[in-house]
Amino acid sequence: VFASLLTVVVTTTLIRTLGRAASGKADGELVLPLIALSTVNALGLVISLTAFISVLMVLSRLWRDSEMVVWLSCGESLMGLVRPVWRFLWPLALTVAAISLVASPWARQQSEVLRQQFESREDSGRIAPGQFRESNRGTRTFFVENPSEESTELGTVFVVTREANGQESVLLAARGQFESDASGEPWVFLQDGTRTDLQPHPASDGLSIRTMSFEGYRLRADAAPGGSIVDPSIRALPIHVLLGVSGPQPLGEISYRVGLPLLCLLLGLLAIPLSFSNPRAGRSFHLLFALLITMVANNLLAVSQAWIAQERVSFALGWWPLHVMLLA
């Protein structure tokens, strides 16, 4: 069950990450690290669903094979199954707790670091062959046909620059290269091309166009912004740091991190009464029902987290109703 669910999660994450890399929102070289970090984030829910489905499948099989008739005829009740099921669930619940409290915040923090490093790269590091890429300031769009990975030589270069007053400049050059001046500032040197300036006239609702040719043209590239990486979000804070932060948002995050291992434990116990099945009925209904219950419970856990973070309910009243309902 765990292998099947993990395959679904990894495949979905792969498709989403490749889509971001193809659209220029992520670095293609970081696809595998981003997939691994996203998988770590999803492991808590995957293990919880694994525990629920595993117990449900085993006990449903006992009902279909009339083994439960033997169990009940020996004077045992369904409450007698709590102890063996508990012995199976508590290691999984501890694993989910470790993932929720330690591994998942670390994975989110590393994902934010990789994303911020990609967004803060200078233009020479953002350009990819055959793709339109914006500069980190959003004022310039590059397109390079066939850059050389071993040098700064570029093939056909297309650049669109947008000014604050609405003017646009379109540069098209047969070749170019990145270079640095004496002070280390990055520049793009273009050769054998044309520049077209588009100047709008709001009063007359017109547009003036001016085109010129050049043999050589130096264009200043956007440098990477200085400064340290911004502080991580609440979801990426380690648990010891989160406990020292005051406010409703940290309390909401704490309720979610603590609630996930409890959810794993209670869903596994909930499988005991839900396992009853007609021997003539199929087994697919139980699996779909288990998936539905897990998704609803996880969404309700996220809703309680949001309500606590938005101060719609207090932490003392918001973190336990879902777990009491499942236990009942």
CSV table of C-alpha atoms in Angstrom, one decimal:
chain,number,residue,atom,x,y,z
A,1,VAL,CA,0.0,0.0,0.0
A,2,PHE,CA,2.8,2.4,0.9
A,3,ALA,CA,4.7,1.7,-2.3
A,4,SER,CA,1.6,2.3,-4.4
A,5,LEU,CA,0.7,5.6,-2.7
A,6,LEU,CA,4.3,6.8,-2.8
A,7,THR,CA,4.5,6.0,-6.6
A,8,VAL,CA,1.4,8.2,-7.1
A,9,VAL,CA,2.8,11.0,-5.0
A,10,VAL,CA,6.2,10.9,-6.8
A,11,THR,CA,4.6,10.8,-10.2
A,12,THR,CA,2.3,13.7,-9.5
A,13,THR,CA,5.2,15.8,-8.0
A,14,LEU,CA,7.4,14.9,-11.0
A,15,ILE,CA,4.8,16.2,-13.5
A,16,ARG,CA,4.2,19.4,-11.5
A,17,THR,CA,8.0,20.1,-11.1
A,18,LEU,CA,8.7,19.4,-14.7
A,19,GLY,CA,5.9,21.9,-15.7
A,20,ARG,CA,7.4,24.6,-13.5
A,21,ALA,CA,10.9,23.9,-14.9
A,22,ALA,CA,9.6,24.1,-18.5
A,23,SER,CA,7.8,27.4,-17.8
A,24,GLY,CA,11.0,28.9,-16.3
A,25,LYS,CA,9.7,29.0,-12.7
A,26,ALA,CA,12.3,26.4,-11.5
A,27,ASP,CA,15.8,25.4,-12.4
A,28,GLY,CA,15.9,22.2,-14.5
A,29,GLU,CA,19.0,21.1,-12.6
A,30,LEU,CA,17.0,21.1,-9.4
A,31,VAL,CA,14.2,18.9,-10.5
A,32,LEU,CA,15.3,15.8,-8.5
A,33,PRO,CA,16.0,17.7,-5.3
A,34,LEU,CA,12.6,19.5,-5.5
A,35,ILE,CA,10.9,16.1,-6.1
A,36,ALA,CA,12.6,14.6,-3.1
A,37,LEU,CA,11.8,17.5,-0.8
A,38,SER,CA,8.1,17.6,-2.0
A,39,THR,CA,7.9,13.8,-1.3
A,40,VAL,CA,9.2,14.3,2.2
A,41,ASN,CA,6.4,16.9,2.8
A,42,ALA,CA,3.8,14.4,1.7
A,43,LEU,CA,5.1,11.4,3.6
A,44,GLY,CA,3.0,12.2,6.7
A,45,LEU,CA,-0.3,12.0,4.9
A,46,VAL,CA,0.9,9.0,2.8
A,47,ILE,CA,1.8,7.0,5.9
A,48,SER,CA,-1.5,7.9,7.6
A,49,LEU,CA,-3.5,6.7,4.6
A,50,THR,CA,-1.3,3.6,4.4
A,51,ALA,CA,-2.1,2.7,8.0
A,52,PHE,CA,-5.8,3.2,7.5
A,53,ILE,CA,-6.0,1.2,4.2
A,54,SER,CA,-3.7,-1.6,5.6
A,55,VAL,CA,-5.9,-2.2,8.7
A,56,LEU,CA,-9.0,-1.9,6.6
A,57,MET,CA,-7.9,-4.4,4.0
A,58,VAL,CA,-6.8,-7.0,6.6
A,59,LEU,CA,-10.0,-6.8,8.7
A,60,SER,CA,-12.2,-6.7,5.7
A,61,ARG,CA,-10.6,-9.9,4.5
A,62,LEU,CA,-11.3,-11.5,7.8
A,63,TRP,CA,-15.0,-10.6,7.4
A,64,ARG,CA,-15.1,-12.0,3.9
A,65,ASP,CA,-13.4,-15.2,4.8
A,66,SER,CA,-15.7,-15.7,7.9
A,67,GLU,CA,-12.7,-15.5,10.2
A,68,MET,CA,-14.6,-12.8,12.2
A,69,VAL,CA,-17.3,-15.3,12.9
A,70,VAL,CA,-14.8,-17.5,14.6
A,71,TRP,CA,-13.4,-14.5,16.5
A,72,LEU,CA,-16.8,-13.4,17.7
A,73,SER,CA,-17.9,-17.0,18.5
A,74,CYS,CA,-14.9,-17.4,20.9
A,75,GLY,CA,-16.4,-14.6,23.1
A,76,GLU,CA,-14.2,-11.8,21.7
A,77,SER,CA,-15.6,-8.5,20.7
A,78,LEU,CA,-14.5,-6.0,18.1
A,79,MET,CA,-12.8,-4.0,21.0
A,80,GLY,CA,-10.5,-7.0,21.4
A,81,LEU,CA,-8.9,-5.9,18.0
A,82,VAL,CA,-7.8,-2.6,19.4
A,83,ARG,CA,-4.7,-4.0,21.1
A,84,PRO,CA,-3.2,-5.8,18.0
A,85,VAL,CA,-4.1,-2.9,15.8
A,86,TRP,CA,-2.6,-0.5,18.3
A,87,ARG,CA,0.7,-2.5,18.3
A,88,PHE,CA,0.7,-2.1,14.5
A,89,LEU,CA,-0.1,1.7,14.5
A,90,TRP,CA,2.1,3.2,17.2
A,91,PRO,CA,5.4,2.9,15.2
A,92,LEU,CA,3.7,4.5,12.2
A,93,ALA,CA,2.3,7.3,14.4
A,94,LEU,CA,5.8,7.9,15.8
A,95,THR,CA,7.2,8.0,12.3
A,96,VAL,CA,4.5,10.5,11.2
A,97,ALA,CA,5.3,12.6,14.3
A,98,ALA,CA,9.0,12.7,13.4
A,99,ILE,CA,8.1,13.7,9.8
A,100,SER,CA,5.6,16.3,10.8
A,101,LEU,CA,7.8,17.9,13.6
A,102,VAL,CA,11.2,17.6,12.1
A,103,ALA,CA,11.6,16.4,8.5
A,104,SER,CA,8.7,18.3,6.8
A,105,PRO,CA,9.7,21.8,8.1
A,106,TRP,CA,13.3,21.1,7.1
A,107,ALA,CA,12.2,20.0,3.6
A,108,ARG,CA,10.0,23.2,3.2
A,109,GLN,CA,12.9,25.3,4.4
A,110,GLN,CA,15.3,23.7,1.8
A,111,SER,CA,12.6,24.2,-0.9
A,112,GLU,CA,12.4,27.9,-0.1
A,113,VAL,CA,16.2,28.3,-0.1
A,114,LEU,CA,16.4,26.7,-3.6
A,115,ARG,CA,13.5,28.8,-4.9
A,116,GLN,CA,15.0,32.0,-3.6
A,117,GLN,CA,18.4,31.1,-5.0
A,118,PHE,CA,16.9,30.6,-8.4
A,119,GLU,CA,15.0,33.9,-8.3
A,120,SER,CA,18.0,35.9,-7.1
A,121,ARG,CA,20.3,34.6,-9.9
A,122,GLU,CA,21.6,37.2,-12.4
A,123,ASP,CA,20.5,37.2,-16.0
A,124,SER,CA,23.5,35.1,-17.2
A,125,GLY,CA,22.4,32.3,-14.9
A,126,ARG,CA,18.7,32.5,-15.7
A,127,ILE,CA,18.9,32.2,-19.5
A,128,ALA,CA,18.0,28.8,-20.9
A,129,PRO,CA,18.2,27.8,-24.6
A,130,GLY,CA,14.9,28.0,-26.5
A,131,GLN,CA,13.0,29.6,-23.6
A,132,PHE,CA,11.8,33.1,-22.9
A,133,ARG,CA,13.2,34.2,-19.5
A,134,GLU,CA,12.5,37.4,-17.5
A,135,SER,CA,15.2,39.2,-15.6
A,136,ASN,CA,14.9,39.2,-11.8
A,137,ARG,CA,13.5,42.8,-12.0
A,138,GLY,CA,10.9,41.9,-14.6
A,139,THR,CA,11.9,44.7,-17.0
A,140,ARG,CA,13.7,42.6,-19.6
A,141,THR,CA,12.9,39.4,-21.4
A,142,PHE,CA,15.7,37.2,-23.0
A,143,PHE,CA,15.5,34.6,-25.7
A,144,VAL,CA,18.7,32.8,-26.7
A,145,GLU,CA,18.7,30.3,-29.6
A,146,ASN,CA,21.8,28.2,-29.0
A,147,PRO,CA,24.1,29.3,-26.2
A,148,SER,CA,27.4,27.5,-25.6
A,149,GLU,CA,27.5,25.9,-22.2
A,150,GLU,CA,31.3,25.8,-22.1
A,151,SER,CA,31.8,29.6,-22.7
A,152,THR,CA,30.0,32.9,-22.7
A,153,GLU,CA,29.3,32.8,-26.4
A,154,LEU,CA,25.6,33.1,-27.4
A,155,GLY,CA,23.8,32.3,-30.6
A,156,THR,CA,20.9,34.4,-31.9
A,157,VAL,CA,19.8,36.8,-29.1
A,158,PHE,CA,16.3,38.4,-28.8
A,159,VAL,CA,15.8,41.0,-26.0
A,160,VAL,CA,12.8,43.0,-25.1
A,161,THR,CA,13.3,45.9,-22.6
A,162,ARG,CA,10.3,47.7,-21.0
A,163,GLU,CA,10.8,51.1,-19.5
A,164,ALA,CA,8.7,52.7,-16.7
A,165,ASN,CA,7.2,55.3,-19.2
A,166,GLY,CA,5.8,52.6,-21.4
A,167,GLN,CA,8.6,52.6,-24.0
A,168,GLU,CA,9.8,49.3,-25.3
A,169,SER,CA,13.0,48.4,-27.1
A,170,VAL,CA,13.4,45.2,-29.2
A,171,LEU,CA,16.9,44.0,-29.8
A,172,LEU,CA,17.7,41.2,-32.3
A,173,ALA,CA,21.3,40.1,-32.8
A,174,ALA,CA,23.0,37.4,-34.7
A,175,ARG,CA,25.3,36.5,-31.8
A,176,GLY,CA,26.4,37.8,-28.5
A,177,GLN,CA,28.3,37.0,-25.3
A,178,PHE,CA,28.3,37.8,-21.6
A,179,GLU,CA,31.2,39.8,-20.2
A,180,SER,CA,32.2,41.8,-17.2
A,181,ASP,CA,33.7,45.3,-16.9
A,182,ALA,CA,36.6,46.3,-14.7
A,183,SER,CA,34.3,46.7,-11.7
A,184,GLY,CA,32.8,43.3,-12.2
A,185,GLU,CA,29.4,44.5,-13.5
A,186,PRO,CA,27.7,42.1,-15.9
A,187,TRP,CA,27.1,43.2,-19.5
A,188,VAL,CA,25.8,41.5,-22.7
A,189,PHE,CA,27.7,42.3,-25.9
A,190,LEU,CA,25.6,41.9,-29.0
A,191,GLN,CA,26.9,41.8,-32.6
A,192,ASP,CA,25.3,42.4,-36.0
A,193,GLY,CA,21.7,43.2,-35.1
A,194,THR,CA,18.9,45.8,-35.0
A,195,ARG,CA,17.2,47.8,-32.3
A,196,THR,CA,13.6,48.9,-32.6
A,197,ASP,CA,12.2,51.5,-30.2
A,198,LEU,CA,8.4,51.7,-29.6
A,199,GLN,CA,7.3,54.9,-28.0
A,200,PRO,CA,3.5,55.2,-27.2
A,201,HIS,CA,1.8,58.6,-27.4
A,202,PRO,CA,-1.2,58.6,-24.9
A,203,ALA,CA,-2.5,61.9,-26.1
A,204,SER,CA,-2.9,60.8,-29.7
A,205,ASP,CA,-3.3,57.1,-29.0
A,206,GLY,CA,-0.5,56.5,-31.4
A,207,LEU,CA,2.9,54.8,-31.5
A,208,SER,CA,6.2,56.0,-32.9
A,209,ILE,CA,8.7,53.4,-34.2
A,210,ARG,CA,12.4,53.9,-34.8
A,211,THR,CA,14.7,51.2,-36.0
A,212,MET,CA,18.5,51.2,-36.3
A,213,SER,CA,21.2,48.7,-37.1
A,214,PHE,CA,24.4,48.1,-35.3
A,215,GLU,CA,27.6,46.1,-35.5
A,216,GLY,CA,28.2,46.1,-31.8
A,217,TYR,CA,25.9,46.9,-28.8
A,218,ARG,CA,26.6,46.6,-25.1
A,219,LEU,CA,23.6,46.0,-22.8
A,220,ARG,CA,23.9,46.0,-19.1
A,221,ALA,CA,22.5,42.8,-17.5
A,222,ASP,CA,20.7,42.7,-14.2
A,223,ALA,CA,23.0,41.6,-11.4
A,224,ALA,CA,21.8,39.3,-8.7
A,225,PRO,CA,20.3,41.3,-5.8
A,226,GLY,CA,22.5,41.4,-2.7
A,227,GLY,CA,21.5,40.7,0.9
A,228,SER,CA,20.8,37.5,2.7
A,229,ILE,CA,17.9,35.1,2.0
A,230,VAL,CA,14.6,36.2,3.4
A,231,ASP,CA,13.3,34.6,6.6
A,232,PRO,CA,11.4,31.3,6.0
A,233,SER,CA,7.7,31.0,6.4
A,234,ILE,CA,5.9,29.8,9.4
A,235,ARG,CA,5.5,26.3,7.9
A,236,ALA,CA,9.3,26.0,7.4
A,237,LEU,CA,10.3,26.9,11.0
A,238,PRO,CA,11.8,24.2,13.1
A,239,ILE,CA,9.6,23.1,16.0
A,240,HIS,CA,11.9,24.5,18.7
A,241,VAL,CA,11.8,27.9,17.0
A,242,LEU,CA,8.1,27.7,16.4
A,243,LEU,CA,7.4,27.1,20.1
A,244,GLY,CA,9.2,30.4,20.9
A,245,VAL,CA,7.2,32.5,18.5
A,246,SER,CA,4.0,34.1,19.8
A,247,GLY,CA,0.9,34.7,17.7
A,248,PRO,CA,-2.0,32.9,16.2
A,249,GLN,CA,-0.2,31.6,13.1
A,250,PRO,CA,2.5,29.6,15.0
A,251,LEU,CA,-0.3,28.1,17.1
A,252,GLY,CA,-2.2,27.1,14.0
A,253,GLU,CA,0.9,25.5,12.6
A,254,ILE,CA,1.5,23.6,15.9
A,255,SER,CA,-2.0,22.3,15.9
A,256,TYR,CA,-1.5,20.8,12.4
A,257,ARG,CA,1.9,19.3,13.2
A,258,VAL,CA,0.6,17.7,16.4
A,259,GLY,CA,-2.7,16.7,14.7
A,260,LEU,CA,-1.2,14.7,11.9
A,261,PRO,CA,0.3,11.8,14.0
A,262,LEU,CA,-3.0,11.7,16.0
A,263,LEU,CA,-4.8,11.5,12.7
A,264,CYS,CA,-2.7,8.5,11.7
A,265,LEU,CA,-3.5,6.7,15.0
A,266,LEU,CA,-7.2,7.5,15.0
A,267,LEU,CA,-7.8,6.6,11.4
A,268,GLY,CA,-6.2,3.2,11.9
A,269,LEU,CA,-8.5,2.5,14.9
A,270,LEU,CA,-11.5,3.8,12.9
A,271,ALA,CA,-10.8,1.0,10.4
A,272,ILE,CA,-12.0,-1.6,13.0
A,273,PRO,CA,-15.7,-0.7,12.9
A,274,LEU,CA,-15.6,0.3,9.2
A,275,SER,CA,-14.1,-3.1,8.2
A,276,PHE,CA,-17.5,-4.9,8.3
A,277,SER,CA,-18.4,-6.0,4.8
A,278,ASN,CA,-20.8,-8.3,3.1
A,279,PRO,CA,-18.9,-11.4,1.8
A,280,ARG,CA,-20.7,-11.0,-1.6
A,281,ALA,CA,-19.7,-7.4,-1.9
A,282,GLY,CA,-16.5,-6.1,-3.6
A,283,ARG,CA,-13.5,-4.6,-1.8
A,284,SER,CA,-13.2,-1.5,-3.9
A,285,PHE,CA,-15.9,0.4,-1.9
A,286,HIS,CA,-13.9,0.1,1.3
A,287,LEU,CA,-10.8,1.5,-0.3
A,288,LEU,CA,-12.6,4.5,-1.8
A,289,PHE,CA,-14.4,5.1,1.5
A,290,ALA,CA,-11.0,5.1,3.3
A,291,LEU,CA,-9.5,7.5,0.8
A,292,LEU,CA,-12.6,9.8,1.1
A,293,ILE,CA,-12.5,9.8,4.9
A,294,THR,CA,-8.7,10.5,5.0
A,295,MET,CA,-9.0,13.4,2.6
A,296,VAL,CA,-12.0,14.9,4.5
A,297,ALA,CA,-10.2,14.5,7.9
A,298,ASN,CA,-7.0,16.0,6.5
A,299,ASN,CA,-8.9,19.0,5.0
A,300,LEU,CA,-10.7,19.5,8.3
A,301,LEU,CA,-7.3,19.5,10.1
A,302,ALA,CA,-6.2,22.2,7.6
A,303,VAL,CA,-9.4,24.1,8.3
A,304,SER,CA,-8.9,24.1,12.0
A,305,GLN,CA,-5.3,25.2,11.5
A,306,ALA,CA,-6.6,28.2,9.4
A,307,TRP,CA,-9.2,29.1,11.9
A,308,ILE,CA,-6.7,29.2,14.7
A,309,ALA,CA,-4.3,31.2,12.5
A,310,GLN,CA,-7.1,33.7,11.7
A,311,GLU,CA,-8.1,33.9,15.4
A,312,ARG,CA,-11.6,32.7,14.5
A,313,VAL,CA,-11.2,30.1,17.3
A,314,SER,CA,-8.7,29.8,20.1
A,315,PHE,CA,-6.0,27.2,20.2
A,316,ALA,CA,-7.5,25.6,23.3
A,317,LEU,CA,-10.8,25.1,21.5
A,318,GLY,CA,-9.6,24.5,17.9
A,319,TRP,CA,-7.1,21.7,18.0
A,320,TRP,CA,-9.1,18.8,19.5
A,321,PRO,CA,-12.7,18.6,18.1
A,322,LEU,CA,-11.7,16.6,15.0
A,323,HIS,CA,-9.8,14.0,17.0
A,324,VAL,CA,-12.6,13.6,19.5
A,325,MET,CA,-15.0,13.1,16.7
A,326,LEU,CA,-12.9,10.4,15.1
A,327,LEU,CA,-12.3,8.8,18.5
A,328,ALA,CA,-16.1,8.8,19.2
